[in-house]
Each structure stands twice: as structure tokens, then as C-alpha cells.
Amino acid sequence: MKKVLIIGAGGVGQVVAHKCAQASDVFSEIVLASRTESKCIAIAAKVKSTTGVKIETAQVDADKVPELVSLIVKTQPFMVINVALPYQDLTIMDACLETGVHYLDTANYEPLDTAKFEYHWQWAYQERFKQAGLMALLGSGFDPGATNMFTAFAAKHYFDEIHTLDIIDVNGGDHGYPFATNFNPEINIREVTAPCRHWQNGAFVETPAMSMSQSFTCPEGVGTYSIYRMYHEELESLTTHYPTLKRAQFWMSFGDSYLKHLEVLGNVGLTGIDPIDYQGKQIVPIQFLKALLPDPATLGPRTIGKTCIGCLVSGVKDGKEKTVYVYNIADHQACYKEVQSQAISYTTGVPAMIGAKLMVEGTWMQPGVWNIEQLDPDPFMQALNGFGLPFSVIEDPDFSIV
Ligand code: NDP
């Protein structure tokens, strides 16, 4: 049993706090810290009422290494679960190195002024973590996270070699707003408006954002949705760790209302990430827009419907071509009932807790910086079944992706 420090008290932080409290045989003590401590206090009260577990809270600005170091020294955790924003990844990794604690996150580092979603900044920490005998687990959310594990699980159990990968992220949920994002709006809009990149024959090919789409029918009656090809960070690590991949693509569903509003907001310059001069002040349009949009952490009670996120993998086994689809379906209202969050936060927070559990228990513990697919998928997949995100496998499904 070990003490854990969770940084970030948004939609995902709330789920991680609940899930760690549910696993109190693994996490002996939990500290929840964020820039706004009142958010941590509110989450701690919910966790206490649903699980009976008491959580400590703290205030920290995770952009500042000295503040992080003094919090870690004061609280003495075994590891940090970073569910603040991608901008804080490197400062938290620096603080972990300085204080000798392990690290986990769910999204790769991004500088404020570049929406590139690349791992090289964090991969550069490999030797420092190794030499310090510390582990950093990168991308232990759903996508990245469970999708990397679905790929690793398929590759391990169903193939000798994998050749194509399509990650298909469908959110069939409806929150009733004309426009809202289901996780941090700034990060969501940066992701969606960035140019698309997909892997084709040994290189990334760039195409305009949202320029390719098709229809996808989810299993188990979840419905038929328009899915759009876009870049997602796990494509970089998966194509690195599975060099036999000839093509790898990421697809996400979007409703008409979301796309229409995004286009209008883009046309009036509100999705920009470069600072602009406004009445003598420097403002970043996307941060201004974020402040106007609903907080994703408040969407839980009003979101209905299901998510269906899975990986369609093809390759060869014993000389024969085959295809496998590994997926999870989550129900927004069932997630809300359990931890008072919608399914996007839930599907991210559960794998974050599972990754931390496998580090605390020693199952995955190894010094260095690791993307999640570099670790054995089996204990993770087993834990998904046990902690609310059961997966299914369809061999040779009757659908395909072009
Ligand atoms: P929210 O915006 O709801 O929450 C972010 C939290 O981080 C807030 O509590 C915020 O505090 C805190 N925070 C921001 N800046 C700082 C800082 N400098 N110091 C301390 N705390 C800070 O985001 P989500 O919960 O929706 O997302 C959290 C993370 O999860 C993001 O990195 C996101 O990219 C990732 N994610 C990953 C997914 C996956 O499947 N892998 C899917 C969805 C999200 P305050 O409110 O006070 O500013």
C-alpha cells in the first residue's frame, strides 16, 4: 500500500480520486492538489460521502517546480498522478526527479504556443529517470492509454505481426448544449483543429484538419456515426513500438452542431493559440473562448448515451491474414451514478488509476520513461474488466475502415 499525490482537480481528477479511494487496499493515502484548492475540497467531500475515504487536499501551481517540490517533500507520496494539463508535464517530471518519486500522466507534454502533440520532450527524460531508479508512465488514460493497450493486447494474443491500425473513438453522448467539449476545451480544440497526420508506409502524411470522414456503425446497438480522421499522440508511440505497422489512423466522431460551431468560432479567430493584441492587452483567443464554454466537469448530470472506443487491428497469424476489433462501451449515466462524472472523464480516470495500481504493486515497475504499450497489457486488461471498463474482442468483424 502506498500514498499517492493526484495533481489536477478537473473532470479527470475527480474520477481518479474516486477510483483510488475505491482501491484503498492499494492506495493507503490520497492527496489531491490543484491550482484552485476549493475544487479539491469539493471532490474530497464527494469521495468521502460515496466511499467513506478521507482525502487530503492542497494548493499548488504545477507550472512552478519549487512549489511542486515543497508539496512533494511535505506529503511524501510514492508517486504523482498528473491529471492537470499537458503544459505541466515537464515541470512535474522535474519535481519528481528532484524528490525521488514516480510519475504517471494521461497526455503528452505540449508547449503553450505549439499544438504538435509530440513525445520527444518527455522521451528526452529517459536516462535521467533510469539513473534515478524512477519510473515515468506516459499516456495512461483511454486514448492514449487503453487504446495503446488494446493494440498491444491484439498484437500479443492474435497476431505474429500487425500491419494496420485504426483507432476509432465514438462518443455517442448528448449533453444538450449546442457546443461544449467533454474534456478541457482548450486542449480539445487544439487537438481537433491541428492538421491531421496519419502513418503510411514508414512516414507521417499530413492532410488538412477534418478533411477525411466516413460512417461507422458501433457494435451492440450504440449507433452509426460520422467519424473524422485526425492526429492523436498515440500514433507516434505506437508506430515507434510496432514498426511492422504499414498504416495507422485515428478517427473521432463529431456531431453536426459541434462542427458547425467550431467552424464559426474558427472563422472569427476564437480558436487561435497565438497571443493577439486586444485593447492594449495580450490575450490568447482559445483561452478567452475556454472561459465562455461549459466546464466539462459539470456535464455529468446532463449527458446521456454511450461511448464506444476501440482498435481495429489487422495483420498476419500463422501465415494467414486476419483482423481483430478490441473495444469498450461506456454509458455516460452509469459513470455519473458511480463517480458523478460523464464517461469521457471516467474512461480517462480509470486507466490512470489502473496504471498507478500496477506501478504501486510492482507489476509494471521499472526505471525509465515508458509509453504504456511497452508494458505487459494482460494485467491492465484484466483490471479494466474489474474496475468498470470491460472490453470485448470481435475476430474478423464484418466491417472495415478505408
Ligand atoms: P480540466 O480542465 O477539467 O481540469 C484540469 C485541472 O488541472 C483543473 O483542476 C486545473 O485547475 C488544473 N490545473 C491547470 N493548470 C494547473 C497548474 N498550473 N497547476 C495546478 N493545477 C492546474 O481537464 P480534464 O480533467 O478534462 O483533463 C485533465 C487532463 O487529462 C488533461 O491533460 C487532458 O488532456 C487529459 N485527458 C486525457 C484523455 C485520455 O484519454 N488520455 C482524455 C481526456 C483528458 P484550475 O481549475 O484551478 O485551473
Short mmCIF file of C-alpha atoms and ligand atoms in Angstrom, two decimals:
data_model
loop_
_atom_site.label_atom_id
_atom_site.label_comp_id
_atom_site.label_asym_id
_atom_site.label_seq_id
_atom_site.Cartn_x
_atom_site.Cartn_y
_atom_site.Cartn_z
CA MET A 1 0.00 0.00 0.00
CA LYS A 2 1.37 3.40 -0.96
CA LYS A 3 0.49 7.08 -0.72
CA VAL A 4 -0.37 8.84 -3.99
CA LEU A 5 -0.45 12.52 -4.95
CA ILE A 6 -3.01 13.43 -7.65
CA ILE A 7 -2.42 16.80 -9.34
CA GLY A 8 -5.41 18.32 -11.19
CA ALA A 9 -8.96 18.56 -9.87
CA GLY A 10 -10.96 18.76 -13.11
CA GLY A 11 -13.24 16.17 -14.70
CA VAL A 12 -10.50 13.52 -14.84
CA GLY A 13 -9.06 14.34 -11.39
CA GLN A 14 -12.49 13.74 -9.86
CA VAL A 15 -12.65 10.22 -11.34
CA VAL A 16 -9.06 9.35 -10.37
CA ALA A 17 -9.76 10.46 -6.80
CA HIS A 18 -12.88 8.29 -6.60
CA LYS A 19 -11.22 5.27 -8.20
CA CYS A 20 -8.11 5.47 -5.99
CA ALA A 21 -10.41 5.71 -2.96
CA GLN A 22 -12.28 2.60 -4.16
CA ALA A 23 -8.90 0.79 -4.26
CA SER A 24 -7.91 1.66 -0.70
CA ASP A 25 -6.15 -1.72 -0.39
CA VAL A 26 -3.61 -0.31 -2.91
CA PHE A 27 -3.55 3.42 -2.14
CA SER A 28 -3.12 3.85 1.61
CA GLU A 29 -3.43 7.65 1.49
CA ILE A 30 -4.53 10.08 -1.21
CA VAL A 31 -3.62 13.75 -1.60
CA LEU A 32 -5.44 15.82 -4.23
CA ALA A 33 -3.80 19.10 -5.25
CA SER A 34 -4.63 21.70 -7.86
CA ARG A 35 -4.29 25.40 -8.56
CA THR A 36 -7.72 26.03 -7.02
CA GLU A 37 -7.89 24.13 -3.73
CA SER A 38 -11.66 24.66 -3.39
CA LYS A 39 -12.15 22.25 -6.32
CA CYS A 40 -10.10 19.62 -4.44
CA ILE A 41 -12.11 20.19 -1.28
CA ALA A 42 -15.40 19.73 -3.19
CA ILE A 43 -14.14 16.46 -4.73
CA ALA A 44 -12.84 15.24 -1.36
CA ALA A 45 -16.32 15.79 0.12
CA LYS A 46 -17.94 13.73 -2.69
CA VAL A 47 -15.38 10.95 -2.29
CA LYS A 48 -15.95 10.86 1.46
CA SER A 49 -19.71 10.57 1.00
CA THR A 50 -19.56 7.83 -1.65
CA THR A 51 -16.62 5.74 -0.39
CA GLY A 52 -16.06 6.82 3.22
CA VAL A 53 -12.38 7.51 2.38
CA LYS A 54 -10.82 10.77 3.58
CA ILE A 55 -8.65 12.60 1.05
CA GLU A 56 -6.12 15.31 1.94
CA THR A 57 -6.15 18.45 -0.25
CA ALA A 58 -3.56 21.06 -1.16
CA GLN A 59 -2.98 24.08 -3.36
CA VAL A 60 -0.17 24.04 -5.93
CA ASP A 61 0.76 25.86 -9.11
CA ALA A 62 2.25 22.99 -11.10
CA ASP A 63 3.95 25.40 -13.52
CA LYS A 64 6.39 26.13 -10.68
CA VAL A 65 8.91 23.40 -9.83
CA PRO A 66 9.80 24.81 -6.36
CA GLU A 67 6.10 24.77 -5.33
CA LEU A 68 5.78 21.18 -6.54
CA VAL A 69 8.97 20.15 -4.75
CA SER A 70 7.83 21.60 -1.43
CA LEU A 71 4.41 19.90 -1.75
CA ILE A 72 6.04 16.53 -2.56
CA VAL A 73 8.56 16.90 0.28
CA LYS A 74 5.73 17.78 2.66
CA THR A 75 3.36 14.98 1.59
CA GLN A 76 5.94 12.24 0.78
CA PRO A 77 3.96 10.29 -1.86
CA PHE A 78 5.22 7.15 -3.61
CA MET A 79 4.14 8.63 -6.96
CA VAL A 80 2.39 11.53 -8.66
CA ILE A 81 -0.63 11.02 -10.93
CA ASN A 82 -0.61 14.05 -13.20
CA VAL A 83 -4.11 14.90 -14.44
CA ALA A 84 -3.55 18.65 -14.68
CA LEU A 85 -2.92 19.94 -18.22
CA PRO A 86 -0.27 18.80 -20.74
CA TYR A 87 1.57 22.12 -20.17
CA GLN A 88 2.57 20.92 -16.69
CA ASP A 89 4.07 17.53 -17.65
CA LEU A 90 7.72 18.61 -17.69
CA THR A 91 7.63 20.70 -14.50
CA ILE A 92 6.01 17.78 -12.67
CA MET A 93 8.57 15.34 -14.11
CA ASP A 94 11.37 17.70 -12.98
CA ALA A 95 9.90 17.85 -9.47
CA CYS A 96 9.58 14.04 -9.37
CA LEU A 97 13.26 13.68 -10.30
CA GLU A 98 14.29 16.22 -7.67
CA THR A 99 12.32 14.49 -4.91
CA GLY A 100 12.70 10.83 -5.97
CA VAL A 101 9.07 9.92 -6.68
CA HIS A 102 7.49 8.06 -9.61
CA TYR A 103 5.34 9.77 -12.28
CA LEU A 104 2.28 8.98 -14.42
CA ASP A 105 0.26 11.07 -16.89
CA THR A 106 -2.54 10.77 -19.46
CA ALA A 107 -1.48 13.28 -22.12
CA ASN A 108 1.85 14.20 -23.67
CA TYR A 109 3.67 17.45 -22.97
CA GLU A 110 2.72 20.46 -25.04
CA PRO A 111 4.30 23.88 -25.06
CA LEU A 112 1.64 26.61 -24.85
CA ASP A 113 2.47 28.02 -28.27
CA THR A 114 2.70 24.78 -30.32
CA ALA A 115 -0.07 22.21 -30.80
CA LYS A 116 2.10 19.38 -32.07
CA PHE A 117 1.37 16.53 -29.66
CA GLU A 118 4.87 15.03 -29.79
CA TYR A 119 6.64 12.80 -27.29
CA HIS A 120 10.25 13.87 -27.83
CA TRP A 121 10.26 16.32 -24.91
CA GLN A 122 9.29 13.55 -22.48
CA TRP A 123 11.34 10.79 -24.14
CA ALA A 124 14.38 13.00 -23.51
CA TYR A 125 13.94 12.24 -19.77
CA GLN A 126 14.61 8.51 -20.29
CA GLU A 127 18.21 8.41 -18.96
CA ARG A 128 17.51 10.73 -16.01
CA PHE A 129 14.60 8.59 -14.78
CA LYS A 130 16.57 5.38 -15.36
CA GLN A 131 19.59 6.64 -13.46
CA ALA A 132 17.42 7.85 -10.59
CA GLY A 133 15.73 4.42 -10.40
CA LEU A 134 12.37 6.10 -11.05
CA MET A 135 9.55 5.20 -13.41
CA ALA A 136 7.54 7.61 -15.59
CA LEU A 137 4.49 6.06 -17.24
CA LEU A 138 3.23 8.13 -20.18
CA GLY A 139 -0.29 8.13 -21.59
CA SER A 140 -2.25 6.06 -19.07
CA GLY A 141 -5.71 7.41 -19.98
CA PHE A 142 -8.12 6.00 -22.55
CA ASP A 143 -6.76 7.42 -25.78
CA PRO A 144 -3.84 7.41 -25.27
CA GLY A 145 -3.92 4.60 -22.74
CA ALA A 146 -6.48 1.86 -23.16
CA THR A 147 -6.22 2.20 -26.97
CA ASN A 148 -2.46 1.53 -26.77
CA MET A 149 -3.20 -1.47 -24.56
CA PHE A 150 -5.91 -2.76 -26.93
CA THR A 151 -3.29 -2.64 -29.70
CA ALA A 152 -0.65 -4.36 -27.54
CA PHE A 153 -3.17 -6.99 -26.41
CA ALA A 154 -4.21 -7.73 -30.01
CA ALA A 155 -0.57 -7.89 -31.14
CA LYS A 156 0.35 -10.23 -28.26
CA HIS A 157 -2.54 -12.67 -28.47
CA TYR A 158 -3.90 -12.59 -32.01
CA PHE A 159 -1.02 -11.83 -34.42
CA ASP A 160 2.54 -12.69 -35.38
CA GLU A 161 2.82 -9.26 -36.96
CA ILE A 162 0.40 -6.30 -37.14
CA HIS A 163 0.06 -4.24 -40.33
CA THR A 164 -2.78 -1.75 -39.97
CA LEU A 165 -4.33 0.02 -37.01
CA ASP A 166 -7.46 2.18 -36.89
CA ILE A 167 -8.31 3.70 -33.52
CA ILE A 168 -11.98 4.66 -33.56
CA ASP A 169 -13.25 6.95 -30.80
CA VAL A 170 -17.01 7.38 -30.88
CA ASN A 171 -18.79 9.50 -28.31
CA GLY A 172 -22.49 8.91 -28.82
CA GLY A 173 -23.29 11.04 -25.78
CA ASP A 174 -25.55 14.09 -25.81
CA HIS A 175 -25.15 16.87 -23.20
CA GLY A 176 -27.90 19.04 -24.69
CA TYR A 177 -25.66 22.09 -25.28
CA PRO A 178 -25.21 23.34 -28.86
CA PHE A 179 -21.43 23.45 -28.24
CA ALA A 180 -19.38 22.08 -25.36
CA THR A 181 -16.29 19.89 -25.12
CA ASN A 182 -16.18 16.76 -23.00
CA PHE A 183 -12.69 17.41 -21.67
CA ASN A 184 -10.63 20.57 -21.22
CA PRO A 185 -11.89 22.86 -24.05
CA GLU A 186 -8.51 24.38 -24.81
CA ILE A 187 -6.79 21.02 -25.25
CA ASN A 188 -9.78 19.55 -27.11
CA ILE A 189 -9.96 22.39 -29.66
CA ARG A 190 -6.17 22.45 -30.14
CA GLU A 191 -6.34 18.73 -30.95
CA VAL A 192 -9.28 18.94 -33.34
CA THR A 193 -8.07 21.98 -35.29
CA ALA A 194 -4.46 20.78 -35.70
CA PRO A 195 -3.54 19.38 -39.15
CA CYS A 196 -4.25 15.66 -39.48
CA ARG A 197 -1.32 13.24 -39.64
CA HIS A 198 -1.60 9.52 -40.26
CA TRP A 199 1.06 6.83 -40.68
CA GLN A 200 1.52 5.43 -44.17
CA ASN A 201 4.39 3.19 -45.28
CA GLY A 202 7.01 4.41 -42.83
CA ALA A 203 6.18 8.13 -42.57
CA PHE A 204 3.51 10.52 -41.33
CA VAL A 205 1.41 12.04 -44.09
CA GLU A 206 -0.14 15.45 -43.35
CA THR A 207 -3.62 16.42 -44.59
CA PRO A 208 -5.90 19.32 -43.65
CA ALA A 209 -7.76 19.01 -40.33
CA MET A 210 -11.05 17.07 -40.57
CA SER A 211 -10.70 16.60 -44.34
CA MET A 212 -11.47 12.87 -44.35
CA SER A 213 -14.55 11.23 -42.87
CA GLN A 214 -16.67 8.11 -43.14
CA SER A 215 -19.56 6.42 -41.43
CA PHE A 216 -19.01 3.88 -38.65
CA THR A 217 -21.56 1.59 -37.04
CA CYS A 218 -20.66 0.67 -33.48
CA PRO A 219 -21.38 -2.81 -32.13
CA GLU A 220 -24.07 -3.57 -29.54
CA GLY A 221 -26.53 -1.04 -30.99
CA VAL A 222 -24.58 2.07 -29.91
CA GLY A 223 -25.43 3.59 -33.31
CA THR A 224 -23.97 4.88 -36.57
CA TYR A 225 -21.79 7.99 -36.50
CA SER A 226 -19.69 10.16 -38.81
CA ILE A 227 -16.04 9.69 -37.85
CA TYR A 228 -13.26 12.10 -38.89
CA ARG A 229 -9.59 11.28 -39.30
CA MET A 230 -7.30 13.36 -37.09
CA TYR A 231 -3.90 13.17 -35.45
CA HIS A 232 -3.67 11.73 -31.97
CA GLU A 233 -0.50 11.35 -29.95
CA GLU A 234 -0.60 7.57 -29.55
CA LEU A 235 0.05 7.22 -33.29
CA GLU A 236 3.62 8.39 -32.67
CA SER A 237 4.44 5.96 -29.88
CA LEU A 238 2.55 3.00 -31.41
CA THR A 239 4.25 3.33 -34.80
CA THR A 240 7.60 3.56 -32.98
CA HIS A 241 6.97 0.48 -30.86
CA TYR A 242 5.20 -1.53 -33.60
CA PRO A 243 7.46 -0.89 -36.62
CA THR A 244 5.60 -3.53 -38.69
CA LEU A 245 2.63 -1.11 -38.93
CA LYS A 246 2.18 -0.02 -42.54
CA ARG A 247 -0.79 2.24 -41.83
CA ALA A 248 -2.10 3.75 -38.59
CA GLN A 249 -5.01 6.17 -38.35
CA PHE A 250 -7.09 7.77 -35.59
CA TRP A 251 -10.79 8.57 -36.02
CA MET A 252 -13.17 10.52 -33.81
CA SER A 253 -16.91 11.09 -34.07
CA PHE A 254 -18.34 14.62 -34.08
CA GLY A 255 -21.94 15.79 -34.25
CA ASP A 256 -23.10 18.37 -36.80
CA SER A 257 -23.74 21.02 -34.14
CA TYR A 258 -20.17 20.71 -32.73
CA LEU A 259 -18.64 21.00 -36.21
CA LYS A 260 -20.81 23.95 -37.25
CA HIS A 261 -19.95 25.91 -34.09
CA LEU A 262 -16.25 25.03 -34.35
CA GLU A 263 -16.18 26.37 -37.91
CA VAL A 264 -17.85 29.65 -36.94
CA LEU A 265 -15.59 30.09 -33.88
CA GLY A 266 -12.55 29.39 -36.10
CA ASN A 267 -13.74 31.90 -38.72
CA VAL A 268 -13.93 34.67 -36.14
CA GLY A 269 -10.47 33.77 -34.81
CA LEU A 270 -11.54 32.40 -31.42
CA THR A 271 -9.76 29.04 -31.73
CA GLY A 272 -6.29 30.60 -32.28
CA ILE A 273 -3.45 29.72 -29.92
CA ASP A 274 -1.14 32.66 -30.74
CA PRO A 275 -1.49 35.72 -28.47
CA ILE A 276 -3.16 38.76 -30.06
CA ASP A 277 -3.26 42.39 -29.05
CA TYR A 278 -6.71 43.38 -27.74
CA GLN A 279 -7.18 46.94 -26.47
CA GLY A 280 -3.52 47.10 -25.49
CA LYS A 281 -3.57 43.70 -23.75
CA GLN A 282 -2.16 40.38 -24.98
CA ILE A 283 -4.85 37.68 -24.99
CA VAL A 284 -4.83 34.12 -26.30
CA PRO A 285 -8.14 33.67 -28.19
CA ILE A 286 -8.60 29.99 -27.27
CA GLN A 287 -8.18 30.77 -23.55
CA PHE A 288 -10.80 33.51 -23.86
CA LEU A 289 -13.14 31.02 -25.57
CA LYS A 290 -12.48 28.39 -22.88
CA ALA A 291 -13.77 30.75 -20.22
CA LEU A 292 -17.07 31.09 -22.11
CA LEU A 293 -17.74 27.36 -22.57
CA PRO A 294 -19.36 24.96 -20.07
CA ASP A 295 -16.87 23.34 -17.68
CA PRO A 296 -16.63 19.67 -18.79
CA ALA A 297 -16.66 18.64 -15.11
CA THR A 298 -20.28 19.89 -14.93
CA LEU A 299 -21.57 17.82 -17.88
CA GLY A 300 -22.10 14.61 -15.88
CA PRO A 301 -25.74 15.00 -14.80
CA ARG A 302 -26.94 16.08 -18.27
CA THR A 303 -25.01 13.70 -20.56
CA ILE A 304 -26.85 10.66 -21.85
CA GLY A 305 -25.80 7.95 -24.31
CA LYS A 306 -22.70 5.82 -24.73
CA THR A 307 -19.09 5.92 -25.82
CA CYS A 308 -17.59 3.19 -27.96
CA ILE A 309 -13.81 3.36 -28.29
CA GLY A 310 -11.82 0.60 -29.90
CA CYS A 311 -8.98 -0.51 -32.12
CA LEU A 312 -9.35 -2.30 -35.42
CA VAL A 313 -6.10 -4.16 -35.99
CA SER A 314 -5.12 -6.29 -38.97
CA GLY A 315 -2.06 -8.39 -39.67
CA VAL A 316 -0.97 -11.99 -40.06
CA LYS A 317 -1.12 -15.06 -37.83
CA ASP A 318 0.40 -18.39 -38.93
CA GLY A 319 0.72 -17.03 -42.47
CA LYS A 320 -2.96 -16.04 -42.69
CA GLU A 321 -4.37 -12.50 -42.79
CA LYS A 322 -6.79 -11.59 -40.05
CA THR A 323 -8.49 -8.63 -38.35
CA VAL A 324 -9.47 -8.08 -34.74
CA TYR A 325 -11.56 -5.31 -33.13
CA VAL A 326 -10.95 -4.69 -29.41
CA TYR A 327 -13.31 -2.19 -27.79
CA ASN A 328 -15.08 -0.85 -24.73
CA ILE A 329 -18.53 0.64 -24.44
CA ALA A 330 -19.24 3.01 -21.53
CA ASP A 331 -22.56 4.54 -20.53
CA HIS A 332 -22.47 8.22 -19.50
CA GLN A 333 -25.24 7.93 -16.93
CA ALA A 334 -23.81 4.75 -15.37
CA CYS A 335 -20.47 6.58 -14.94
CA TYR A 336 -22.26 9.54 -13.42
CA LYS A 337 -24.10 7.32 -10.99
CA GLU A 338 -20.84 5.75 -9.82
CA VAL A 339 -18.44 8.73 -9.61
CA GLN A 340 -20.53 11.77 -10.60
CA SER A 341 -18.67 12.29 -13.90
CA GLN A 342 -19.51 11.73 -17.56
CA ALA A 343 -17.92 8.86 -19.50
CA ILE A 344 -15.04 10.80 -21.11
CA SER A 345 -13.62 11.71 -17.70
CA TYR A 346 -14.45 8.21 -16.43
CA THR A 347 -12.76 6.38 -19.30
CA THR A 348 -9.62 8.51 -18.71
CA GLY A 349 -9.57 8.33 -14.93
CA VAL A 350 -10.00 4.56 -14.61
CA PRO A 351 -6.88 3.68 -16.71
CA ALA A 352 -4.91 6.35 -14.80
CA MET A 353 -5.77 4.62 -11.52
CA ILE A 354 -5.02 1.19 -13.03
CA GLY A 355 -1.59 2.33 -14.31
CA ALA A 356 -0.79 3.71 -10.84
CA LYS A 357 -2.01 0.48 -9.20
CA LEU A 358 0.27 -1.63 -11.42
CA MET A 359 3.20 0.64 -10.51
CA VAL A 360 2.42 0.60 -6.76
CA GLU A 361 2.05 -3.19 -6.75
CA GLY A 362 5.33 -3.58 -8.62
CA THR A 363 3.76 -5.43 -11.58
CA TRP A 364 4.92 -2.78 -14.05
CA MET A 365 7.59 -1.07 -12.01
CA GLN A 366 10.79 -0.46 -13.97
CA PRO A 367 13.05 2.60 -14.01
CA GLY A 368 12.84 4.78 -17.12
CA VAL A 369 10.25 6.61 -19.21
CA TRP A 370 7.73 4.26 -20.79
CA ASN A 371 4.76 4.56 -23.08
CA ILE A 372 2.08 2.28 -21.78
CA GLU A 373 2.22 -0.18 -24.72
CA GLN A 374 5.81 -1.04 -23.76
CA LEU A 375 4.41 -2.83 -20.69
CA ASP A 376 2.56 -6.15 -20.48
CA PRO A 377 -1.08 -5.49 -21.49
CA ASP A 378 -2.55 -8.52 -19.69
CA PRO A 379 -2.75 -7.18 -16.09
CA PHE A 380 -4.09 -3.87 -17.39
CA MET A 381 -6.80 -5.55 -19.49
CA GLN A 382 -7.79 -7.73 -16.57
CA ALA A 383 -8.06 -4.64 -14.35
CA LEU A 384 -10.23 -2.84 -16.93
CA ASN A 385 -12.75 -5.65 -16.52
CA GLY A 386 -12.60 -5.32 -12.74
CA PHE A 387 -12.79 -1.52 -12.46
CA GLY A 388 -15.74 -0.60 -14.66
CA LEU A 389 -14.46 -0.61 -18.25
CA PRO A 390 -14.88 -4.17 -19.54
CA PHE A 391 -13.51 -4.85 -23.03
CA SER A 392 -14.72 -7.14 -25.81
CA VAL A 393 -13.00 -8.67 -28.84
CA ILE A 394 -14.55 -9.37 -32.24
CA GLU A 395 -12.43 -11.56 -34.50
CA ASP A 396 -12.72 -10.93 -38.24
CA PRO A 397 -15.54 -8.35 -37.90
CA ASP A 398 -17.88 -7.70 -40.83
CA PHE A 399 -16.81 -4.04 -41.16
CA SER A 400 -13.67 -2.30 -42.30
CA ILE A 401 -12.11 1.17 -42.44
CA VAL A 402 -10.59 2.65 -45.59
P1 NDP B 1 -9.94 20.11 -16.64
O1 NDP B 1 -9.70 21.40 -17.32
O2 NDP B 1 -11.32 19.71 -16.25
O3 NDP B 1 -9.04 20.02 -15.32
C1 NDP B 1 -7.71 20.39 -15.30
C2 NDP B 1 -7.29 20.60 -13.86
O4 NDP B 1 -5.90 20.92 -13.85
C3 NDP B 1 -8.02 21.73 -13.14
O5 NDP B 1 -8.31 21.34 -11.83
C4 NDP B 1 -6.98 22.84 -13.13
O6 NDP B 1 -7.07 23.69 -12.02
C5 NDP B 1 -5.71 22.04 -13.01
N1 NDP B 1 -4.59 22.85 -13.44
C6 NDP B 1 -4.43 23.55 -14.60
N2 NDP B 1 -3.28 24.21 -14.59
C7 NDP B 1 -2.70 23.93 -13.39
C8 NDP B 1 -1.49 24.32 -12.79
N3 NDP B 1 -0.64 25.17 -13.36
N4 NDP B 1 -1.22 23.85 -11.55
C9 NDP B 1 -2.07 23.01 -10.91
N5 NDP B 1 -3.21 22.61 -11.44
C10 NDP B 1 -3.53 23.07 -12.67
O7 NDP B 1 -9.30 18.99 -17.58
P2 NDP B 1 -9.68 17.42 -17.66
O8 NDP B 1 -9.84 16.90 -16.28
O9 NDP B 1 -10.75 17.28 -18.65
O10 NDP B 1 -8.34 16.83 -18.28
C11 NDP B 1 -7.19 16.62 -17.46
C12 NDP B 1 -6.07 16.01 -18.29
O11 NDP B 1 -6.50 14.76 -18.82
C13 NDP B 1 -5.63 16.86 -19.49
O12 NDP B 1 -4.23 16.80 -19.60
C14 NDP B 1 -6.25 16.16 -20.67
O13 NDP B 1 -5.51 16.36 -21.85
C15 NDP B 1 -6.17 14.72 -20.21
N6 NDP B 1 -7.13 13.84 -20.89
C16 NDP B 1 -6.67 12.65 -21.38
C17 NDP B 1 -7.53 11.79 -22.02
C18 NDP B 1 -7.07 10.45 -22.45
O14 NDP B 1 -7.91 9.61 -22.81
N7 NDP B 1 -5.79 10.13 -22.44
C19 NDP B 1 -8.94 12.14 -22.27
C20 NDP B 1 -9.37 13.38 -21.62
C21 NDP B 1 -8.45 14.21 -20.98
P3 NDP B 1 -7.79 25.11 -12.11
O15 NDP B 1 -9.20 24.78 -12.42
O16 NDP B 1 -7.61 25.72 -10.80
O17 NDP B 1 -7.15 25.87 -13.23
#
